[in-house]
Tab-separated table of C-alpha atoms in Angstrom:
chain	number	residue	atom	x	y	z
X	251	MET	CA	9.088	-6.433	33.235
X	252	THR	CA	11.977	-8.594	32.013
X	253	ALA	CA	15.083	-6.650	31.077
X	254	ARG	CA	16.329	-6.986	27.548
X	255	PRO	CA	19.721	-8.731	27.224
X	256	ARG	CA	22.650	-6.362	27.219
X	257	HIS	CA	25.877	-6.980	25.380
X	258	PRO	CA	29.218	-5.210	25.417
X	259	ARG	CA	30.231	-2.778	22.730
X	260	GLY	CA	31.509	-4.450	19.611
X	261	THR	CA	28.750	-7.082	19.553
X	262	GLU	CA	28.168	-6.248	15.900
X	263	ARG	CA	31.559	-7.809	15.180
X	264	TYR	CA	30.562	-11.123	16.709
X	265	ALA	CA	30.055	-14.073	14.380
X	266	LYS	CA	26.421	-14.560	13.349
X	267	ASP	CA	26.784	-18.323	13.594
X	268	LEU	CA	28.623	-20.800	15.794
X	269	LEU	CA	30.152	-23.350	13.448
X	270	ASP	CA	33.614	-23.683	15.028
X	271	VAL	CA	35.382	-22.010	17.921
X	272	ALA	CA	38.145	-21.053	15.480
X	273	THR	CA	35.833	-18.716	13.570
X	274	MET	CA	34.875	-16.792	16.720
X	275	PRO	CA	36.838	-13.750	17.886
X	276	GLY	CA	38.550	-14.306	21.214
X	277	THR	CA	36.479	-11.467	22.667
X	278	GLN	CA	33.311	-13.378	21.794
X	279	VAL	CA	34.563	-16.497	23.587
X	280	LEU	CA	35.360	-14.486	26.719
X	281	ALA	CA	31.970	-12.749	26.540
X	282	LEU	CA	30.245	-16.140	26.383
X	283	LEU	CA	32.112	-17.305	29.485
X	284	ARG	CA	31.068	-14.186	31.404
X	285	LEU	CA	27.462	-14.496	30.275
X	286	ALA	CA	27.315	-18.224	31.120
X	287	ARG	CA	28.541	-17.530	34.662
X	288	THR	CA	25.920	-14.816	35.085
X	289	LEU	CA	23.083	-16.974	33.788
X	290	LYS	CA	24.192	-19.912	35.947
X	291	LYS	CA	24.068	-17.752	39.068
X	292	LYS	CA	20.600	-16.516	38.160
X	293	GLN	CA	19.388	-20.067	37.624
X	294	GLN	CA	20.851	-21.240	40.941
X	295	ARG	CA	19.258	-18.328	42.821
X	296	GLY	CA	15.888	-18.729	41.152
X	297	VAL	CA	16.115	-15.306	39.496
X	298	SER	CA	14.022	-15.007	36.343
X	299	HIS	CA	16.058	-14.428	33.189
X	300	ARG	CA	13.548	-14.706	30.361
X	301	LEU	CA	15.836	-12.954	27.915
X	302	LEU	CA	14.515	-14.725	24.825
X	303	ARG	CA	10.790	-14.418	25.405
X	304	GLY	CA	8.951	-14.789	22.113
X	305	LYS	CA	11.944	-16.426	20.373
X	306	THR	CA	11.737	-19.852	18.703
X	307	LEU	CA	14.674	-22.211	18.215
X	308	GLY	CA	14.704	-25.110	15.763
X	309	LEU	CA	16.566	-28.340	16.546
X	310	LEU	CA	17.492	-30.398	13.475
X	311	PHE	CA	19.275	-33.573	14.544
X	312	GLN	CA	20.535	-36.335	12.268
X	313	LYS	CA	22.547	-37.904	15.096
X	314	PRO	CA	21.247	-39.181	18.463
X	315	SER	CA	21.657	-36.787	21.371
X	316	THR	CA	21.081	-36.537	25.111
X	317	ARG	CA	23.011	-33.585	26.546
X	318	THR	CA	22.911	-31.367	23.452
X	319	ARG	CA	19.194	-31.781	22.840
X	320	VAL	CA	18.055	-31.548	26.456
X	321	SER	CA	20.331	-28.625	27.337
X	322	PHE	CA	19.147	-26.594	24.346
X	323	GLU	CA	15.470	-27.415	24.937
X	324	ALA	CA	15.633	-26.777	28.690
X	325	GLY	CA	17.801	-23.701	28.211
X	326	MET	CA	15.440	-22.162	25.686
X	327	ASN	CA	12.530	-22.783	28.042
X	328	GLN	CA	14.363	-21.182	30.979
X	329	LEU	CA	15.114	-18.161	28.783
X	330	GLY	CA	11.418	-17.750	28.051
X	331	GLY	CA	11.521	-19.006	24.488
X	332	HIS	CA	10.398	-22.165	22.728
X	333	ALA	CA	12.362	-25.028	21.159
X	334	LEU	CA	10.936	-26.931	18.211
X	335	VAL	CA	12.384	-30.348	17.349
X	336	LEU	CA	12.536	-31.016	13.598
X	337	PRO	CA	13.000	-34.762	12.979
X	338	MET	CA	14.646	-35.316	9.616
X	339	SER	CA	12.062	-37.928	8.669
X	340	ASP	CA	9.257	-35.406	9.180
X	341	ILE	CA	10.508	-32.570	6.984
X	342	GLN	CA	10.941	-32.233	3.253
X	343	LEU	CA	14.746	-32.351	3.402
X	344	SER	CA	14.336	-36.121	3.652
X	345	ARG	CA	12.464	-36.085	0.326
X	346	GLY	CA	14.962	-34.053	-1.652
X	347	GLU	CA	14.233	-30.412	-0.837
X	348	THR	CA	17.447	-28.430	-0.954
X	349	VAL	CA	19.204	-27.024	2.083
X	350	ALA	CA	19.036	-23.587	0.453
X	351	ASP	CA	15.244	-23.623	0.126
X	352	THR	CA	14.750	-25.069	3.598
X	353	ALA	CA	17.169	-22.630	5.249
X	354	ARG	CA	15.613	-19.591	3.589
X	355	VAL	CA	12.071	-20.602	4.536
X	356	LEU	CA	12.900	-21.585	8.124
X	357	SER	CA	14.729	-18.278	8.565
X	358	ARG	CA	11.286	-16.648	8.153
X	359	TYR	CA	9.809	-18.874	10.877
X	360	LEU	CA	12.598	-19.324	13.413
X	361	ASP	CA	15.034	-17.118	15.318
X	362	GLY	CA	17.832	-19.675	15.197
X	363	ILE	CA	18.596	-23.329	14.500
X	364	VAL	CA	20.843	-25.989	16.027
X	365	ILE	CA	22.061	-28.652	13.605
X	366	ARG	CA	23.619	-31.951	14.675
X	367	THR	CA	24.821	-33.890	11.674
X	368	TYR	CA	27.699	-35.810	10.105
X	369	ASP	CA	29.291	-33.774	7.339
X	370	HIS	CA	30.568	-30.366	8.456
X	371	ALA	CA	29.830	-28.991	4.982
X	372	ILE	CA	26.123	-29.255	5.848
X	373	VAL	CA	26.304	-26.660	8.633
X	374	GLU	CA	28.477	-24.476	6.411
X	375	GLU	CA	25.810	-24.590	3.701
X	376	TRP	CA	23.117	-23.707	6.224
X	377	SER	CA	25.235	-20.784	7.413
X	378	ALA	CA	25.604	-19.514	3.849
X	379	GLU	CA	21.881	-19.719	3.099
X	380	ALA	CA	20.145	-18.867	6.380
X	381	THR	CA	19.634	-15.355	7.711
X	382	MET	CA	19.024	-16.700	11.229
X	383	PRO	CA	21.896	-17.856	13.464
X	384	VAL	CA	23.091	-21.393	12.779
X	385	ILE	CA	24.598	-23.329	15.702
X	386	ASN	CA	26.702	-26.450	15.216
X	387	GLY	CA	25.343	-29.004	17.684
X	388	LEU	CA	28.029	-31.469	16.519
X	389	THR	CA	29.554	-32.605	13.240
X	390	ASP	CA	32.229	-35.166	12.485
X	391	HIS	CA	34.661	-32.248	12.350
X	392	SER	CA	33.874	-30.291	15.502
X	393	HIS	CA	31.800	-29.920	18.662
X	394	PRO	CA	32.133	-26.228	19.583
X	395	CYS	CA	29.335	-26.080	22.167
X	396	GLN	CA	31.034	-28.877	24.120
X	397	ALA	CA	34.437	-27.192	24.084
X	398	LEU	CA	33.036	-23.818	25.155
X	399	SER	CA	31.189	-25.363	28.085
X	400	ASP	CA	34.384	-27.225	29.000
X	401	LEU	CA	36.187	-23.900	29.247
X	402	LEU	CA	33.498	-22.783	31.676
X	403	THR	CA	34.021	-25.871	33.843
X	404	ILE	CA	37.805	-25.508	33.896
X	405	GLN	CA	37.556	-21.809	34.703
X	406	GLU	CA	35.179	-22.478	37.589
X	407	LEU	CA	37.265	-25.268	39.114
X	408	LYS	CA	40.747	-23.888	38.464
X	409	GLY	CA	40.028	-20.165	38.764
X	410	ARG	CA	41.622	-19.336	35.427
X	411	LEU	CA	42.293	-20.628	31.917
X	412	LYS	CA	45.418	-18.877	30.669
X	413	GLY	CA	48.551	-20.891	31.316
X	414	LEU	CA	46.791	-24.098	32.308
X	415	SER	CA	47.788	-27.389	30.676
X	416	LEU	CA	45.075	-29.579	29.150
X	417	ALA	CA	46.003	-33.089	28.020
X	418	TYR	CA	43.608	-34.868	25.691
X	419	ILE	CA	44.228	-38.619	25.319
X	420	GLY	CA	42.947	-41.003	22.646
X	421	ASP	CA	41.244	-40.470	19.308
X	422	GLY	CA	41.881	-37.029	17.796
X	423	ASN	CA	38.231	-36.581	16.910
X	424	ASN	CA	35.773	-33.681	16.660
X	425	VAL	CA	35.976	-32.971	20.395
X	426	ALA	CA	39.781	-32.854	20.218
X	427	ASN	CA	39.572	-30.417	17.282
X	428	SER	CA	37.288	-28.081	19.221
X	429	LEU	CA	39.333	-28.275	22.421
X	430	ILE	CA	42.414	-27.267	20.430
X	431	GLU	CA	40.541	-24.280	18.989
X	432	ALA	CA	39.099	-23.270	22.371
X	433	GLY	CA	42.407	-23.591	24.208
X	434	ALA	CA	44.110	-21.457	21.575
X	435	LYS	CA	41.615	-18.639	22.119
X	436	VAL	CA	42.229	-18.409	25.875
X	437	GLY	CA	45.953	-19.046	26.199
X	438	MET	CA	46.059	-22.658	27.347
X	439	ARG	CA	48.680	-25.314	26.668
X	440	VAL	CA	46.881	-28.117	24.850
X	441	VAL	CA	48.669	-31.437	24.420
X	442	ILE	CA	47.061	-34.168	22.340
X	443	GLY	CA	48.291	-37.708	22.990
X	444	CYS	CA	47.188	-40.041	20.196
X	445	PRO	CA	48.557	-42.801	17.953
X	446	SER	CA	49.743	-42.178	14.417
X	447	GLY	CA	46.788	-42.000	12.052
X	448	TYR	CA	44.444	-40.736	14.761
X	449	GLN	CA	45.694	-37.164	15.061
X	450	PRO	CA	43.368	-34.161	14.993
X	451	ASP	CA	42.859	-32.235	11.754
X	452	GLN	CA	46.195	-30.627	10.823
X	453	ARG	CA	44.390	-27.531	9.523
X	454	VAL	CA	42.860	-27.076	12.975
X	455	ILE	CA	46.292	-27.376	14.589
X	456	ASP	CA	47.883	-24.897	12.182
X	457	ARG	CA	45.116	-22.314	12.684
X	458	ALA	CA	45.209	-22.751	16.453
X	459	ARG	CA	48.950	-22.167	16.567
X	460	ILE	CA	48.415	-18.868	14.777
X	461	ASP	CA	45.736	-17.889	17.301
X	462	GLY	CA	48.069	-19.015	20.053
X	463	HIS	CA	50.626	-16.367	19.124
X	464	ALA	CA	48.182	-13.711	20.309
X	465	SER	CA	46.819	-15.513	23.380
X	466	GLY	CA	49.990	-17.192	24.620
X	467	ALA	CA	48.638	-20.678	23.904
X	468	SER	CA	50.659	-23.650	22.702
X	469	ILE	CA	49.464	-26.728	20.828
X	470	GLU	CA	51.377	-30.000	20.862
X	471	VAL	CA	50.666	-33.446	19.419
X	472	VAL	CA	52.583	-36.451	20.781
X	473	GLU	CA	52.234	-40.227	20.492
X	474	ASN	CA	53.253	-41.175	24.027
X	475	PRO	CA	50.286	-40.746	26.412
X	476	LEU	CA	52.614	-40.631	29.427
X	477	VAL	CA	54.364	-37.633	27.927
X	478	ALA	CA	51.064	-35.963	27.078
X	479	VAL	CA	49.649	-36.054	30.603
X	480	LYS	CA	52.834	-35.073	32.443
X	481	GLU	CA	52.050	-32.240	34.871
X	482	ALA	CA	48.652	-31.618	33.261
X	483	ASP	CA	46.027	-29.569	35.096
X	484	VAL	CA	43.221	-31.182	33.099
X	485	VAL	CA	43.138	-34.700	31.654
X	486	TYR	CA	40.437	-35.293	29.056
X	487	THR	CA	39.313	-38.240	26.967
X	488	ASP	CA	36.430	-39.231	24.711
X	489	VAL	CA	35.018	-42.395	23.172
X	490	TRP	CA	37.149	-44.300	20.706
X	491	ILE	CA	34.274	-45.359	18.472
X	492	SER	CA	32.338	-42.232	17.510
X	493	MET	CA	28.984	-42.328	15.748
X	494	GLY	CA	29.550	-43.539	12.205
X	495	ARG	CA	32.798	-45.376	13.108
X	496	GLU	CA	31.233	-48.607	14.356
X	497	ARG	CA	32.686	-50.713	11.499
X	498	GLU	CA	36.186	-49.807	12.711
X	499	GLN	CA	35.539	-50.988	16.281
X	500	ALA	CA	37.945	-53.952	16.467
X	501	ARG	CA	40.856	-52.062	14.911
X	502	ARG	CA	40.255	-48.969	17.012
X	503	LEU	CA	40.082	-50.912	20.265
X	504	ARG	CA	43.386	-52.606	19.452
X	505	ILE	CA	45.276	-49.468	18.438
X	506	LEU	CA	43.883	-47.173	21.105
X	507	SER	CA	44.055	-49.546	24.090
X	508	PRO	CA	47.397	-48.073	25.327
X	509	TYR	CA	45.647	-44.699	25.561
X	510	GLN	CA	43.105	-45.665	28.197
X	511	LEU	CA	42.784	-42.998	30.877
X	512	ASN	CA	43.412	-45.037	34.009
X	513	HIS	CA	44.981	-44.559	37.438
X	514	ARG	CA	48.504	-45.238	36.164
X	515	LEU	CA	48.186	-42.552	33.512
X	516	LEU	CA	46.483	-40.079	35.842
X	517	GLN	CA	49.369	-40.317	38.310
X	518	ARG	CA	51.567	-38.555	35.750
X	519	ALA	CA	49.357	-35.447	35.880
X	520	LYS	CA	49.372	-32.906	38.677
X	521	PRO	CA	47.972	-34.219	41.988
X	522	ASP	CA	45.010	-31.834	41.744
X	523	ALA	CA	44.310	-32.509	38.073
X	524	ILE	CA	40.680	-32.821	37.083
X	525	VAL	CA	39.355	-35.577	34.825
X	526	MET	CA	36.959	-34.676	32.037
X	527	HIS	CA	34.901	-36.697	29.562
X	528	CYS	CA	32.107	-35.271	27.409
X	529	LEU	CA	29.957	-38.422	27.840
X	530	PRO	CA	28.582	-40.907	27.048
X	531	ALA	CA	31.510	-42.959	28.345
X	532	HIS	CA	32.455	-46.590	27.875
X	533	ARG	CA	33.972	-47.730	31.151
X	534	GLY	CA	36.826	-50.127	30.554
X	535	GLU	CA	37.571	-48.758	27.081
X	536	GLU	CA	38.766	-45.146	26.816
X	537	ILE	CA	38.560	-44.663	30.597
X	538	SER	CA	38.642	-46.974	33.590
X	539	ALA	CA	35.651	-47.038	35.901
X	540	ASP	CA	37.695	-46.057	38.968
X	541	VAL	CA	38.925	-42.874	37.239
X	542	LEU	CA	35.584	-41.906	35.678
X	543	ASP	CA	33.811	-42.354	39.013
X	544	GLY	CA	36.735	-41.208	41.161
X	545	SER	CA	37.288	-38.097	43.248
X	546	GLN	CA	39.128	-36.218	40.483
X	547	SER	CA	36.366	-36.705	37.938
X	548	VAL	CA	34.191	-33.668	37.196
X	549	VAL	CA	32.109	-35.187	34.401
X	550	ILE	CA	28.711	-34.450	35.968
X	551	HIS	CA	29.681	-30.843	36.724
X	552	GLN	CA	30.952	-30.691	33.148
X	553	ALA	CA	27.672	-32.043	31.770
X	554	GLU	CA	25.629	-29.548	33.804
X	555	ASN	CA	27.586	-26.674	32.324
X	556	ARG	CA	26.358	-27.624	28.870
X	557	LEU	CA	23.046	-26.074	29.955
X	558	HIS	CA	24.542	-22.793	31.130
X	559	MET	CA	26.837	-22.346	28.138
X	560	GLN	CA	24.040	-23.262	25.732
X	561	LYS	CA	21.928	-20.516	27.315
X	562	ALA	CA	24.768	-18.043	26.880
X	563	ILE	CA	25.183	-19.009	23.224
X	564	LEU	CA	21.451	-18.648	22.591
X	565	THR	CA	21.232	-15.322	24.391
X	566	GLN	CA	24.207	-13.908	22.536
X	567	LEU	CA	23.329	-15.097	19.044
X	568	LEU	CA	19.540	-14.871	19.073
X	569	SER	CA	19.704	-11.333	20.430
X	570	LEU	CA	21.617	-10.161	17.366
X	571	LYS	CA	19.638	-8.633	14.538
X	572	LYS	CA	18.658	-11.237	11.957
X	573	GLY	CA	20.989	-11.234	9.019
X	574	ALA	CA	23.722	-9.332	10.915
X	575	ARG	CA	27.245	-10.668	10.670
């Protein structure tokens, strides 16, 4: 008989949905990290952990995906549940049905849904209308599942999170927003190095600095990439041309070229700094091939941990009573 998932006291105070790391209590973030480590060990040892047997997860993607889709599908399968892909072109949302009607109906069919879309307001509307958990698989504003799994990778490789320095270089995009929020929850120093006009959302920074008062975190935004990476424990970058930004390619390549993560820049970080990139990567643009494929790069380890953190998120949220907040 498979044991039912157990959660610490206070679970009823956890957020029903995962829209942003900022909206999650710090205790929930730490619980996810513990659960992800446990589930990863079980998977590596071949120990059955079918904690979501009989549960069904919907995947509604308006943006292409490799790691998010496969990690959620594989994770749900390993947990004993089932994942159902809902192509936008195949459902009535594409023909004008409202989010409210769709969310209310699917809440009767599914135990949770992952949404990967453009406008962050879409996942917020789903959250308001659905009684099942809603998980942000990526929006133009944030990528919380990525940032949470990145915390897992850093914790595994560095042995801790609190007090570590993470430098993010390049475009202050959705990944940068979520890394700021995640670092603030666990007491990290997060330094964003980006050109003027490409900074992360100021509201995210302001909120994170408030959270940082409790955790001991600090959030900084600088223009000089050499200053940003100085003595960093973790150096992180992401693509310069995100989905939906293709028309800005020439301008972005010109403005962001001084922010390439290369050997010269990496030398400013600590000698044992790790290099992270959420993938897919464009070698020769935001990161040089020798750094991405070098000995300090942990991008494949980082990508694997998407699976284990996704399983923790699913186990935590889909085990809560429907409609509970």
